[in-house]
Amino acid sequence: MKRLYLASGSPRRRELLTQIGVPFCAVSADIDETPVVQESPSAYVERLARGKAEAGRGVVVSDEPFCVLGADTAVVLEGKILGKPVDQADACAMLMMLSGCEHEVLTAIAVLDGERCESRVVTSRVRFRAISRDEAAAYWVSGEPRDKAGGYGIQGLGAVFVAGLSGSYSAVVGLPLCETAELLGHFGIPCWQPRNAL
Ligand SMILES: Cc1cn([C@H]2C[C@H](O)[C@@H](COP(=O)(O)OP(=O)(O)OP(=O)(O)O)O2)c(=O)[nH]c1=O
């Protein structure tokens, strides 16, 4: 079986991949995440997921065949990408925009080996209840919004803002597990599956 490298510094992605029983090593994959002019959010996350996988391949030193998995998550409101907040004002402004309405979370995954690269984009819809400015300011102080797209974490304190979710919970957290398992299967990397347990 090929060894798998996860090209990510995200602790969430490591936890999620561990959750489905895939052995892997994490490598860093720092790339420029600036959107290209007129690039759609879907094309943006897919390009970044592929770019992270390629950057990861560049740092792996191995004589054995291996695969690299990269991923990227963006919060999208009315077609506009909300990245990670740069400061408190930015984070509060994002939460105010998301307050009381529905937004999309797009997560792309890309897997490559020495011959090919396959990718997927998973779209989920998240509905927030109304959020006050005081709540947004207090949430910033918790430290949670800093390293997260859209300035919130559904898996943490930010869950109190989430009135509804349609789509993939794991994709919102950073790695769509159903699609990741399927894509890894195309590269001969098995995850936990019911038939393996029999
Ligand atoms: C919306 C949302 C995002 N996030 C996180 C997932 C990603 O880690 C981050 C989006 O930024 P990304 O650029 O996708 O990922 P990253 O910089 O954290 O990690 P890397 O590029 O090294 O893989 O936001 C949550 O943890 N919870 C959420 O509810």
Coordinates of C-alpha atoms and ligand atoms in Angstrom, one line a residue:
M1 CA 0.0 0.0 0.0
K2 CA 1.2 3.5 -0.9
R3 CA 2.1 5.8 2.0
L4 CA -0.1 8.8 2.4
Y5 CA 1.1 12.3 3.2
L6 CA -1.4 15.0 4.3
A7 CA -0.2 18.4 3.1
S8 CA -1.7 20.5 5.8
G9 CA -0.8 22.4 9.0
S10 CA -4.5 22.2 10.2
P11 CA -5.0 20.2 13.4
R12 CA -8.6 19.7 12.3
R13 CA -7.7 18.0 9.1
R14 CA -5.3 15.7 11.0
E15 CA -8.0 14.8 13.5
L16 CA -10.5 14.1 10.8
L17 CA -8.2 11.9 8.8
T18 CA -7.3 10.0 11.9
Q19 CA -11.1 9.5 12.6
I20 CA -11.5 7.3 9.5
G21 CA -8.5 5.1 10.3
V22 CA -6.1 6.2 7.6
P23 CA -2.4 6.0 8.5
F24 CA -0.6 9.2 7.3
C25 CA 2.2 11.6 7.9
A26 CA 1.6 15.3 7.9
V27 CA 3.8 17.6 5.9
S28 CA 3.7 21.4 5.6
A29 CA 2.3 23.0 2.4
D30 CA 2.5 26.7 2.5
I31 CA 1.2 28.3 -0.7
D32 CA 0.0 31.7 -1.8
E33 CA -3.8 31.8 -1.1
T34 CA -4.5 35.0 -3.0
P35 CA -7.6 34.6 -5.2
V36 CA -7.1 35.2 -8.9
V37 CA -9.3 38.0 -10.4
Q38 CA -12.7 36.7 -11.5
E39 CA -12.0 33.2 -10.2
S40 CA -15.1 31.4 -8.9
P41 CA -15.1 30.3 -5.2
S42 CA -15.3 26.7 -6.4
A43 CA -12.3 27.1 -8.8
Y44 CA -10.4 28.9 -6.1
V45 CA -10.7 26.1 -3.4
E46 CA -10.0 23.4 -6.0
R47 CA -6.9 25.3 -7.3
L48 CA -5.6 25.7 -3.7
A49 CA -6.3 22.1 -2.7
R50 CA -4.3 20.9 -5.8
G51 CA -1.6 23.5 -5.1
K52 CA -1.2 22.3 -1.5
A53 CA -1.0 18.6 -2.6
E54 CA 1.7 19.6 -5.1
A55 CA 3.6 21.7 -2.5
G56 CA 3.4 18.7 -0.2
R57 CA 4.8 16.4 -2.9
G58 CA 7.8 18.8 -3.2
V59 CA 8.8 18.3 0.4
V60 CA 8.4 14.5 0.7
V61 CA 11.6 12.6 0.4
S62 CA 10.9 8.9 -0.4
D63 CA 12.0 6.1 -2.6
E64 CA 8.7 4.4 -2.3
P65 CA 5.5 5.3 -4.3
F66 CA 3.3 7.7 -2.2
C67 CA 0.2 9.9 -2.4
V68 CA -0.4 13.4 -1.1
L69 CA -3.8 14.8 0.0
G70 CA -4.4 18.6 0.1
A71 CA -7.5 20.5 1.1
D72 CA -8.9 24.0 1.2
T73 CA -12.0 25.5 2.9
A74 CA -13.7 28.8 2.1
V75 CA -16.7 30.5 3.5
V76 CA -18.8 32.1 0.8
L77 CA -21.5 34.7 1.2
E78 CA -23.4 35.9 -1.9
G79 CA -20.5 34.8 -4.1
K80 CA -17.9 36.6 -2.0
I81 CA -15.1 34.6 -0.3
L82 CA -14.5 35.3 3.4
G83 CA -11.0 34.1 4.3
K84 CA -9.4 34.0 7.8
P85 CA -9.9 37.2 9.7
V86 CA -6.9 39.4 9.9
D87 CA -7.9 41.2 13.2
Q88 CA -10.8 41.7 15.6
A89 CA -12.5 44.3 13.4
D90 CA -12.3 42.0 10.4
A91 CA -13.7 39.0 12.4
C92 CA -16.6 41.0 13.9
A93 CA -17.4 42.4 10.4
M94 CA -17.5 38.8 9.0
L95 CA -19.8 37.6 11.8
M96 CA -22.1 40.6 11.3
M97 CA -22.4 39.7 7.6
L98 CA -23.1 36.0 8.4
S99 CA -25.6 36.9 11.2
G100 CA -29.2 35.8 10.6
C101 CA -28.6 34.4 7.1
E102 CA -27.3 31.3 5.2
H103 CA -23.9 31.0 3.7
E104 CA -22.0 28.3 1.8
V105 CA -18.9 26.5 2.9
L106 CA -16.8 25.1 0.1
T107 CA -14.1 22.5 0.8
A108 CA -12.0 21.0 -2.0
I109 CA -9.8 18.0 -1.7
A110 CA -7.1 16.8 -4.0
V111 CA -5.1 13.6 -4.1
L112 CA -2.1 13.0 -6.3
D113 CA 0.5 10.4 -6.9
G114 CA 3.4 10.3 -9.4
E115 CA 1.0 10.0 -12.3
R116 CA -2.3 11.9 -11.7
C117 CA -4.2 14.2 -9.6
E118 CA -7.9 13.9 -8.7
S119 CA -10.0 16.6 -6.9
R120 CA -13.5 17.2 -5.6
V121 CA -15.4 20.2 -4.3
V122 CA -18.0 19.7 -1.6
T123 CA -20.5 22.5 -0.9
S124 CA -22.5 22.8 2.3
R125 CA -25.0 25.4 3.5
V126 CA -24.8 26.8 7.0
R127 CA -27.6 29.0 8.5
F128 CA -26.6 31.3 11.4
R129 CA -29.0 32.8 13.9
A130 CA -28.8 36.6 14.6
I131 CA -25.6 37.5 16.3
S132 CA -25.1 40.7 18.3
R133 CA -22.0 42.9 18.1
D134 CA -21.2 42.1 21.8
E135 CA -21.3 38.3 21.1
A136 CA -19.1 38.8 18.1
A137 CA -16.6 40.7 20.2
A138 CA -16.7 38.2 23.0
Y139 CA -16.2 35.3 20.5
W140 CA -13.0 37.0 19.1
V141 CA -11.6 37.1 22.7
S142 CA -12.0 33.3 22.9
G143 CA -9.3 33.0 20.3
E144 CA -11.3 30.6 18.2
P145 CA -12.0 32.7 15.1
R146 CA -8.3 33.5 14.3
D147 CA -7.2 30.6 12.1
K148 CA -10.6 29.7 10.6
A149 CA -12.3 30.6 7.3
G150 CA -15.2 32.9 7.9
G151 CA -13.9 33.5 11.4
Y152 CA -15.8 30.7 13.1
G153 CA -15.5 27.0 14.1
I154 CA -18.6 24.9 13.9
Q155 CA -16.9 22.3 15.9
G156 CA -16.2 24.7 18.8
L157 CA -17.8 27.6 20.6
G158 CA -19.1 28.8 17.2
A159 CA -21.6 26.0 17.2
V160 CA -23.9 28.3 19.2
F161 CA -24.4 30.4 16.1
V162 CA -25.4 27.5 13.9
A163 CA -29.2 27.2 13.4
G164 CA -29.0 24.8 10.6
L165 CA -26.6 22.8 8.3
S166 CA -27.3 21.1 5.0
G167 CA -24.4 19.1 3.6
S168 CA -21.3 17.7 5.1
Y169 CA -20.4 18.5 8.7
S170 CA -16.8 17.2 8.3
A171 CA -16.4 19.3 5.1
V172 CA -17.3 22.5 7.1
V173 CA -14.6 21.5 9.7
G174 CA -12.1 21.1 6.9
L175 CA -12.1 17.6 5.3
P176 CA -15.2 15.9 3.7
L177 CA -14.7 12.4 5.0
C178 CA -17.1 10.5 2.7
E179 CA -15.5 12.1 -0.4
T180 CA -12.0 11.8 1.0
A181 CA -12.4 8.0 1.6
E182 CA -13.8 7.6 -1.9
L183 CA -10.9 9.5 -3.5
L184 CA -8.3 7.7 -1.5
G185 CA -9.9 4.5 -2.6
H186 CA -9.2 5.5 -6.3
F187 CA -5.5 5.6 -5.3
G188 CA -5.5 2.2 -3.6
I189 CA -5.5 3.7 0.0
P190 CA -8.1 2.0 2.1
C191 CA -10.0 3.7 4.9
W192 CA -12.1 2.0 7.5
Q193 CA -15.1 0.5 5.7
P194 CA -17.8 -1.8 7.0
R195 CA -16.7 -4.7 4.9
N196 CA -13.2 -4.5 6.4
A197 CA -14.6 -5.1 9.8
L198 CA -16.3 -8.5 8.9
Ligands
LIG1 C1 -15.9 27.2 8.6 C2 -14.9 26.5 9.4 C3 -13.5 26.5 9.0 N1 -12.6 25.8 9.8 C4 -11.2 25.8 9.4 C5 -10.8 24.6 8.5 C6 -9.4 25.1 7.9 O1 -8.4 24.7 8.8 C7 -9.6 26.6 8.0 C8 -9.6 27.2 6.6 O2 -8.3 27.5 6.1 P1 -7.6 26.6 5.0 O3 -6.7 27.6 4.3 O4 -8.5 25.8 4.2 O5 -6.7 25.6 5.9 P2 -5.5 25.9 6.9 O6 -4.7 27.1 6.5 O7 -6.1 25.9 8.3 O8 -4.7 24.6 6.8 P3 -3.8 24.0 5.6 O9 -3.9 25.0 4.4 O10 -2.4 23.9 6.1 O11 -4.4 22.7 5.3 O12 -10.8 26.9 8.7 C9 -13.0 25.2 11.0 O13 -12.1 24.6 11.7 N2 -14.3 25.2 11.3 C10 -15.2 25.8 10.6 O14 -16.4 25.7 11.0

